Short mmCIF file of C-alpha atoms and ligand atoms in Angstrom, two decimals:
data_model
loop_
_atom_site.label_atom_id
_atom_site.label_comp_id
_atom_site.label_asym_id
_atom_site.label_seq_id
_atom_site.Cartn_x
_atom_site.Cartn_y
_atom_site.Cartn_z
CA UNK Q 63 150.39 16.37 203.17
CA UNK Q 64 151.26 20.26 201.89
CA UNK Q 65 149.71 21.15 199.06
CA UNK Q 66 149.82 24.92 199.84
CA UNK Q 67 151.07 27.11 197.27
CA UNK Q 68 151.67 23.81 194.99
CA UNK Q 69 150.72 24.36 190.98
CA UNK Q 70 148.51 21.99 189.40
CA UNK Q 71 149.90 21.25 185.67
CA UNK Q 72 149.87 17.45 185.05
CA UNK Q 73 147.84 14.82 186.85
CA UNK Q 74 151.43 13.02 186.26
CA UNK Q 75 152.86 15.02 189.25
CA UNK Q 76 150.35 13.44 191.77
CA UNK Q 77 150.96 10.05 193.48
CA UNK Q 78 148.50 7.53 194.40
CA UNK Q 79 148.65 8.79 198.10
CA UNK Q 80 148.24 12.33 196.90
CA UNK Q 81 144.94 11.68 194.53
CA UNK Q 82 143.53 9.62 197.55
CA UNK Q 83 144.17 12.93 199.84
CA UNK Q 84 142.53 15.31 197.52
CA UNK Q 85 139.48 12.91 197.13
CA UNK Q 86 139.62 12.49 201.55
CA UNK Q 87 139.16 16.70 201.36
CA UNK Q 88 136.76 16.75 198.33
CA UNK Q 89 134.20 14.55 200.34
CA UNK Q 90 134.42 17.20 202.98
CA UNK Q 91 133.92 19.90 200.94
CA UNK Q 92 130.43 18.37 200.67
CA UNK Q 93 129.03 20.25 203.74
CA UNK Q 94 130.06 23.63 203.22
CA UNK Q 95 128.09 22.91 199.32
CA UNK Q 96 125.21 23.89 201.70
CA UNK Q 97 126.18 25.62 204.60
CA UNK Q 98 129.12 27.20 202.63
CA UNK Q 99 132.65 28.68 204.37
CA UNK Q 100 134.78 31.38 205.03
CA UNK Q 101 137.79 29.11 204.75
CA UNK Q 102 139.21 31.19 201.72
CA UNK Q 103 137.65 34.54 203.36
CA UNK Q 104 140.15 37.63 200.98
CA UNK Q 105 141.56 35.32 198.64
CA UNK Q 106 140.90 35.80 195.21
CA UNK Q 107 141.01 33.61 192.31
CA UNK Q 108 142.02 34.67 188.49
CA UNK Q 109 140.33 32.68 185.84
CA UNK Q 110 141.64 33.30 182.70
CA UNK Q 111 140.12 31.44 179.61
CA UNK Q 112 141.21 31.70 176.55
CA UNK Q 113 138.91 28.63 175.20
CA UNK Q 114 135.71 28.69 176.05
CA UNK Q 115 134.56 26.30 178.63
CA UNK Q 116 131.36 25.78 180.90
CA UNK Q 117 131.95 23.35 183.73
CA UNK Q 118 135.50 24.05 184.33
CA UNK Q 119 135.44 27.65 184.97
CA UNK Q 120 132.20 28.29 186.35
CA UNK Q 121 132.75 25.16 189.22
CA UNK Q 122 136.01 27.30 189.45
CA UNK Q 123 133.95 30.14 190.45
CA UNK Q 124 131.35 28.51 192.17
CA UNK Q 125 134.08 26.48 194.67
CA UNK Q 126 135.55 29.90 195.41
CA UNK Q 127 131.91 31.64 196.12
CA UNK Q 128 131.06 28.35 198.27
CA UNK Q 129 134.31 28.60 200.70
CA UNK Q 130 134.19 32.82 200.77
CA UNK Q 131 136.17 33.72 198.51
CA UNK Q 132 135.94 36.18 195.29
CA UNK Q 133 137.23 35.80 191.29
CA UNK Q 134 138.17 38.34 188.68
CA UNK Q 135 139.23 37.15 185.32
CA UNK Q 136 138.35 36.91 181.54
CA UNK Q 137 135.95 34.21 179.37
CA UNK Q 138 136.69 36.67 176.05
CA UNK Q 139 140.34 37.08 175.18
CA UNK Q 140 139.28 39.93 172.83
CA UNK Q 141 138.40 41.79 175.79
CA UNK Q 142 141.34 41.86 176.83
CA UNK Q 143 144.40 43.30 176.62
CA UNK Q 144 145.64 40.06 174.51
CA UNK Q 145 143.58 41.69 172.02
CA UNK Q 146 146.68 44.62 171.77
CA UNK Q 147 149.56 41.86 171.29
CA UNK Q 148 149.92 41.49 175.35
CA UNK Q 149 152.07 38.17 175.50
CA UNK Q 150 151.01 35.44 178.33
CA UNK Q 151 153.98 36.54 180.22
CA UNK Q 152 153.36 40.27 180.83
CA UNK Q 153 149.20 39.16 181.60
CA UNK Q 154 150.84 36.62 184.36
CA UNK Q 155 153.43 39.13 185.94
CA UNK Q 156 150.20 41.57 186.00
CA UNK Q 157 148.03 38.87 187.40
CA UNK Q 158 149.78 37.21 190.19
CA UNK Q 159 149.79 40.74 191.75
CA UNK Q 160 145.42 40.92 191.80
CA UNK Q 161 144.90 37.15 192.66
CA UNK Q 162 146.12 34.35 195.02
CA UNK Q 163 145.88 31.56 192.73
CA UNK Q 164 145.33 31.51 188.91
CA UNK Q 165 143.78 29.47 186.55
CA UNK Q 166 144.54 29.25 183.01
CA UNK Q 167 143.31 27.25 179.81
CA UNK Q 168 145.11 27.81 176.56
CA UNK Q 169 144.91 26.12 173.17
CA UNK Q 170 148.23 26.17 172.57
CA UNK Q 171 150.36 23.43 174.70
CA UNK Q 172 153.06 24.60 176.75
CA UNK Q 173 151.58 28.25 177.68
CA UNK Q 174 150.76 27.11 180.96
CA UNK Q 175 153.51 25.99 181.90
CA UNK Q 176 154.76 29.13 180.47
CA UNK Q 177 152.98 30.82 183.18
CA UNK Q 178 153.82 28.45 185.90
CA UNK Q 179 157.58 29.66 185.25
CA UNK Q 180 156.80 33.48 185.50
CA UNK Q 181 154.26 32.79 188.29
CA UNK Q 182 154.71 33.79 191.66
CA UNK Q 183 151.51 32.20 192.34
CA UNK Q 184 150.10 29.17 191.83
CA UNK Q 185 148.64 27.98 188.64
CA UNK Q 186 146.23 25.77 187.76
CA UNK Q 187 145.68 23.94 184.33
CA UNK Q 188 142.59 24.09 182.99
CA UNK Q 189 143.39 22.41 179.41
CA UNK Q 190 146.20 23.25 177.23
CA UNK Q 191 145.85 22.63 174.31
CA UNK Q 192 145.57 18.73 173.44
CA UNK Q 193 147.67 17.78 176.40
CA UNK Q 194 146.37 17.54 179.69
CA UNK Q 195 143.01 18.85 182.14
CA UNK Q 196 144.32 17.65 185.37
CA UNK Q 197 141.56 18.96 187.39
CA UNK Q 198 139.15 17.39 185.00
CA UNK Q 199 140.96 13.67 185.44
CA UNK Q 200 140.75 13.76 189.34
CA UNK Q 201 137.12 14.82 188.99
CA UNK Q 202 136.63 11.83 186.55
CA UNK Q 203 138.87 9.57 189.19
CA UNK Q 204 136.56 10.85 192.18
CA UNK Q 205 133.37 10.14 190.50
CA UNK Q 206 134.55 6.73 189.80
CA UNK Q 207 135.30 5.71 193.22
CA UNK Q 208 132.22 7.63 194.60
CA UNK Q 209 129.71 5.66 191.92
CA UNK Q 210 131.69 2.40 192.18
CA UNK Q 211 133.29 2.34 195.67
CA UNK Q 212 136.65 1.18 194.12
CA UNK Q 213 138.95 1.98 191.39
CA UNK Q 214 141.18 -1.11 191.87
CA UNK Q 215 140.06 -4.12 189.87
CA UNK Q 216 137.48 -2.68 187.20
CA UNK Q 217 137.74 -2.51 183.09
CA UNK Q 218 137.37 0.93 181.68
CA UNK Q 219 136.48 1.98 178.27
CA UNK Q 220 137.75 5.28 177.14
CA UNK Q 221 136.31 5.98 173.51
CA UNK Q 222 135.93 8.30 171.12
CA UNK Q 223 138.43 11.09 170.38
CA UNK Q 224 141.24 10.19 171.86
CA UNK Q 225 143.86 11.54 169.54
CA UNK Q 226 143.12 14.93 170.08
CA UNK Q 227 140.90 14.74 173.53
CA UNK Q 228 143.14 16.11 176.27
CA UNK Q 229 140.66 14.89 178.93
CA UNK Q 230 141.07 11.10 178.15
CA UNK Q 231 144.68 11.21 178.52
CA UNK Q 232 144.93 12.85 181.86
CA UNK Q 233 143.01 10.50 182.85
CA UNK Q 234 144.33 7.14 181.44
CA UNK Q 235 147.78 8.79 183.30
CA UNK Q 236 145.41 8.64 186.43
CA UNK Q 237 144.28 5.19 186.57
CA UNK Q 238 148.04 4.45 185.79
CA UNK Q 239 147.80 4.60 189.74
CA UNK Q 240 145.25 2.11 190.01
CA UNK Q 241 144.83 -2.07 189.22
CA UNK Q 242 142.83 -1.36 186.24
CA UNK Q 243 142.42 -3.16 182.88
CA UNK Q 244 142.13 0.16 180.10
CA UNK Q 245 140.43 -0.19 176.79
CA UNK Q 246 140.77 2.34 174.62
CA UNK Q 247 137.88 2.65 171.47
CA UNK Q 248 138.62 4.74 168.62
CA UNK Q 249 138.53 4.68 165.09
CA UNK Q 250 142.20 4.02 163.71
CA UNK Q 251 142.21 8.42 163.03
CA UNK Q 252 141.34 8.82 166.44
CA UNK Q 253 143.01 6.57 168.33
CA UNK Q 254 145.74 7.22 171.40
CA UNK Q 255 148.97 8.70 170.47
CA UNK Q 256 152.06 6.29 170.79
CA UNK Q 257 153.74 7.99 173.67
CA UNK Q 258 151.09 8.00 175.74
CA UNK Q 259 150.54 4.10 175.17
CA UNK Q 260 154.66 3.81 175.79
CA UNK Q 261 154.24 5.42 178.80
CA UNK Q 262 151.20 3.50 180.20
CA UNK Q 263 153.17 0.00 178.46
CA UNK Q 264 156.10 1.09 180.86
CA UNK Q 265 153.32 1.74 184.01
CA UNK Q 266 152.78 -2.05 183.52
CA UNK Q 267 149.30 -0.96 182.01
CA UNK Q 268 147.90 -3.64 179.80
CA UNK Q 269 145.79 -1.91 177.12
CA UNK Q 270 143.30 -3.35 174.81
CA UNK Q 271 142.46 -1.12 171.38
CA UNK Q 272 139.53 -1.83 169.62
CA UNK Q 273 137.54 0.06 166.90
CA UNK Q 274 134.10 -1.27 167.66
CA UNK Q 275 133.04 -0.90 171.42
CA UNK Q 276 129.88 -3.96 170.74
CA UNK Q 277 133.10 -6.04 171.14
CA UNK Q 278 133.92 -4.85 174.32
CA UNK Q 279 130.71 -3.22 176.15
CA UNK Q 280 130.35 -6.72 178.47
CA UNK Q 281 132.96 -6.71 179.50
CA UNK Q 282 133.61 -2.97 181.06
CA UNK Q 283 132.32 -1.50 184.34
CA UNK Q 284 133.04 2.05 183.27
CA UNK Q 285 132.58 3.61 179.72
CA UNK Q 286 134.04 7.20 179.46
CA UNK Q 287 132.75 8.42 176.31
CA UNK Q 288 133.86 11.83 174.99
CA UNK Q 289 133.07 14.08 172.03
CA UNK Q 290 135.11 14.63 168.72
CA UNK Q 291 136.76 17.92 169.22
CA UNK Q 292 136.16 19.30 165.64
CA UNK Q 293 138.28 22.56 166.35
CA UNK Q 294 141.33 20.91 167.23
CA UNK Q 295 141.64 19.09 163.45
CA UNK Q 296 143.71 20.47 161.24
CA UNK Q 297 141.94 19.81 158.31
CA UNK Q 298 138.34 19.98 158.02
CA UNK Q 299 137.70 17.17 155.85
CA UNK Q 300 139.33 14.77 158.07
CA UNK Q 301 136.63 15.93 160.69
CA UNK Q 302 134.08 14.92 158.64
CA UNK Q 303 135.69 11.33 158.20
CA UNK Q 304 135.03 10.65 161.87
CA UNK Q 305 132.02 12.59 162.33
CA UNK Q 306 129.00 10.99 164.03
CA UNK Q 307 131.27 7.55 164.23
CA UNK Q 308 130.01 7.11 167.50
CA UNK Q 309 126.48 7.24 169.12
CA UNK Q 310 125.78 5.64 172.62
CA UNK Q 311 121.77 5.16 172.86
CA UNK Q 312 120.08 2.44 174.51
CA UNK Q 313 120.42 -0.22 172.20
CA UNK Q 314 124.22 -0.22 172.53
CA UNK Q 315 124.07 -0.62 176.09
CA UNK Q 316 121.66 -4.01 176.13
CA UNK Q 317 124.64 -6.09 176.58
CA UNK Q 318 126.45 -4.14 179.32
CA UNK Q 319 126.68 -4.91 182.75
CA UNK Q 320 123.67 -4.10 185.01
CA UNK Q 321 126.06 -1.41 187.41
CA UNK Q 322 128.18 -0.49 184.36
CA UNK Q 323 128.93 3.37 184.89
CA UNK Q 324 128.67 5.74 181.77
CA UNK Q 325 130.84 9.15 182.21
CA UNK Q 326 131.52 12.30 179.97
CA UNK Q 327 133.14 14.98 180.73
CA UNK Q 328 130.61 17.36 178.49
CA UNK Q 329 129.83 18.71 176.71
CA UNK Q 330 127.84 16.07 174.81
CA UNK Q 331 127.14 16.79 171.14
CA UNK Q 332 125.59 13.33 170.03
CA UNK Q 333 128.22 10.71 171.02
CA UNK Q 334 125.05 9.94 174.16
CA UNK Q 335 121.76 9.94 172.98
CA UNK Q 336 119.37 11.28 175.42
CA UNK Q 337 117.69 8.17 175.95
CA UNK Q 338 120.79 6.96 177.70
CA UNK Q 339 120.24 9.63 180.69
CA UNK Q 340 117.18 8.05 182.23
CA UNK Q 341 119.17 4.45 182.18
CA UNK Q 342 120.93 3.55 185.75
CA UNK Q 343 124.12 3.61 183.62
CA UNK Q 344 123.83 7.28 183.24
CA UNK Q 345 126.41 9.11 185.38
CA UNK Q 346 127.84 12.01 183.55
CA UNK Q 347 126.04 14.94 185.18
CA UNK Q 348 126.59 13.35 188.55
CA UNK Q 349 130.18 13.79 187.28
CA UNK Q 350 130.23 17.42 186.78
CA UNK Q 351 128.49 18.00 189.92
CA UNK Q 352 131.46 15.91 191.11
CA UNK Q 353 133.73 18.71 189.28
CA UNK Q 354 132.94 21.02 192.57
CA UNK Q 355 133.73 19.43 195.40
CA UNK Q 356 137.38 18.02 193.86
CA UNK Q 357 138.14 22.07 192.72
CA UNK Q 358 136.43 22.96 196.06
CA UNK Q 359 139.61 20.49 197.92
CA UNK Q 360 142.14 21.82 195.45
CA UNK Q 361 141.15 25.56 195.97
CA UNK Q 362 141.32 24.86 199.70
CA UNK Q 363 144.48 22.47 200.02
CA UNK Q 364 146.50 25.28 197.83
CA UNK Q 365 145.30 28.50 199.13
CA UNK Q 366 144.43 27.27 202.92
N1 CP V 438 134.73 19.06 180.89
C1 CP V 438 135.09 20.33 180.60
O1 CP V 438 136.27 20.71 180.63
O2 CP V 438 134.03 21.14 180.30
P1 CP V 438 134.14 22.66 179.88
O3 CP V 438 134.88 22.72 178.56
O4 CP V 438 132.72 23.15 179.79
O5 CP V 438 134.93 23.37 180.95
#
């Protein structure tokens, strides 16, 4: 399977075979976490973020450092020449001539694959706007199978925001490739937009919607619980509509499964009370660590 020089924009343009490949490579990558590599020896890596992020860029960086290789790039905008009115396109046709690979997250939908058609190298999503984190999805498919063994055959709850959380529907597209019952919790503001149910409907994806996860936590072996994101409403006061509608503790998980898995992709900011992270249920920082190894197999499998 070639992945060289392939870009990474939608976790919709990888097949079943291809996820399974990437997750074969990311298991690798777990030796060279120690020992490290100088399987990407002179390549360099541009990460440019225009939204702030954690996780995402700095396993970027770290996957890079870990297999030998360097990174240049930008966390501020303002510091950069975006600051002046330089347009995405110009910063890409500059870029692609300092780095091997680049890596891009945008709020606004459709810049990267802006870049992608200016790029001469490859690019990698790292969240556009509300639409899709790719990288995050196959992250949240690999810590699945590597906490439950299997994706096949399990029920798993995706709540909170899912209208404008861009992580939850890159990866509801990903378990498209898998026998999996999907239950999506939200309250009716927040719930799934219709295309992306139409397009799961036509995967042969039954989906159950429910407002109240008590009716539902028995029955799931995964709970993927993510935050409101509060910046991406348009209007304030419909923010604080939703705000707080969700907090997993303890309590709400007494009638779960003993091996039910709970994932975030962080960050947290209340939807898990800390009193869920010393519960065996508690996965989600497990999960980020997770985050490495997958970007460690993409990094390789493209630049390689
Ligand atoms: N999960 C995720 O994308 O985290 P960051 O925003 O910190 O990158």
């Amino acid at each position: 399977m070639d992945f060289s020089g392939r870009n990474i924009m939608s976790i919709q343009d990888f097949s079943r075979d291809e996820l399974e490949h990437i997750f074969k490579i990311a298991s690798d990558m777990e030796k060279f976490v120690k020992t490290g590599s100088d399987m990407l020896k002179n390549k360099i890596l541009a990460n440019l973020f225009f939204e702030p992020s954690t996780r995402t860029r700095l396993s970027f960086v770290s996957a890079m450092y870990r297999l030998g290789g360097k990174v240049l790039g930008f966390d501020d905008p303002k510091m950069s020449s975006r600051a002046k009115g330089e347009t995405l396109v110009d910063t890409i046709r500059v870029i692609e001539s300092y780095a091997d690979a680049i890596v891009i997250r945008h709020t606004i939908e459709g810049s990267v694959t802006l870049a992608a058609e200016y790029s001469n190298v490859p690019i990698i999503n790292a969240g556009s706007g509300t639409l899709g984190h790719p990288t995050q999805a196959m992250l949240d498919l690999f810590a699945i199978l590597r906490e439950k063994n299997t994706i096949d055959g399990l029920t798993v709850g995706i709540l909170g925001d899912l209208k404008y959380g861009r992580t939850v529907k890159s990866l509801a597209y990903g378990l498209a490739n898998y026998d999996v019952q999907l239950v999506f919790v939200a309250p009716e503001q927040l719930r799934m937009r219709r295309d992306v149910l139409e397009d799961l409907s036509e995967e042969g994806k039954s989906i159950r919607e429910v407002s109240d996860l008590d009716e539902v936590i028995s029955d799931l072996d995964v709970l993927y619980v993510t935050r409101i994101q509060e910046e991406r409403f348009p209007d304030p006061s419909e923010y604080e509509k939703v705000k707080g509608y969700f907090r997993i503790n303890r309590r709400t998980l007494k009638s779960a499964k003993d091996d039910l898995i709970v994932l975030h992709p962080l960050p947290r900011v209340g939807e898990i009370s800390t009193d869920v992270d010393s519960t065996k249920h508690a996965r989600y920082f497990k999960q980020s660590s997770y985050g490495l190894l997958v970007r460690m197999a993409l990094l390789s499998l493209i630049l390689s």
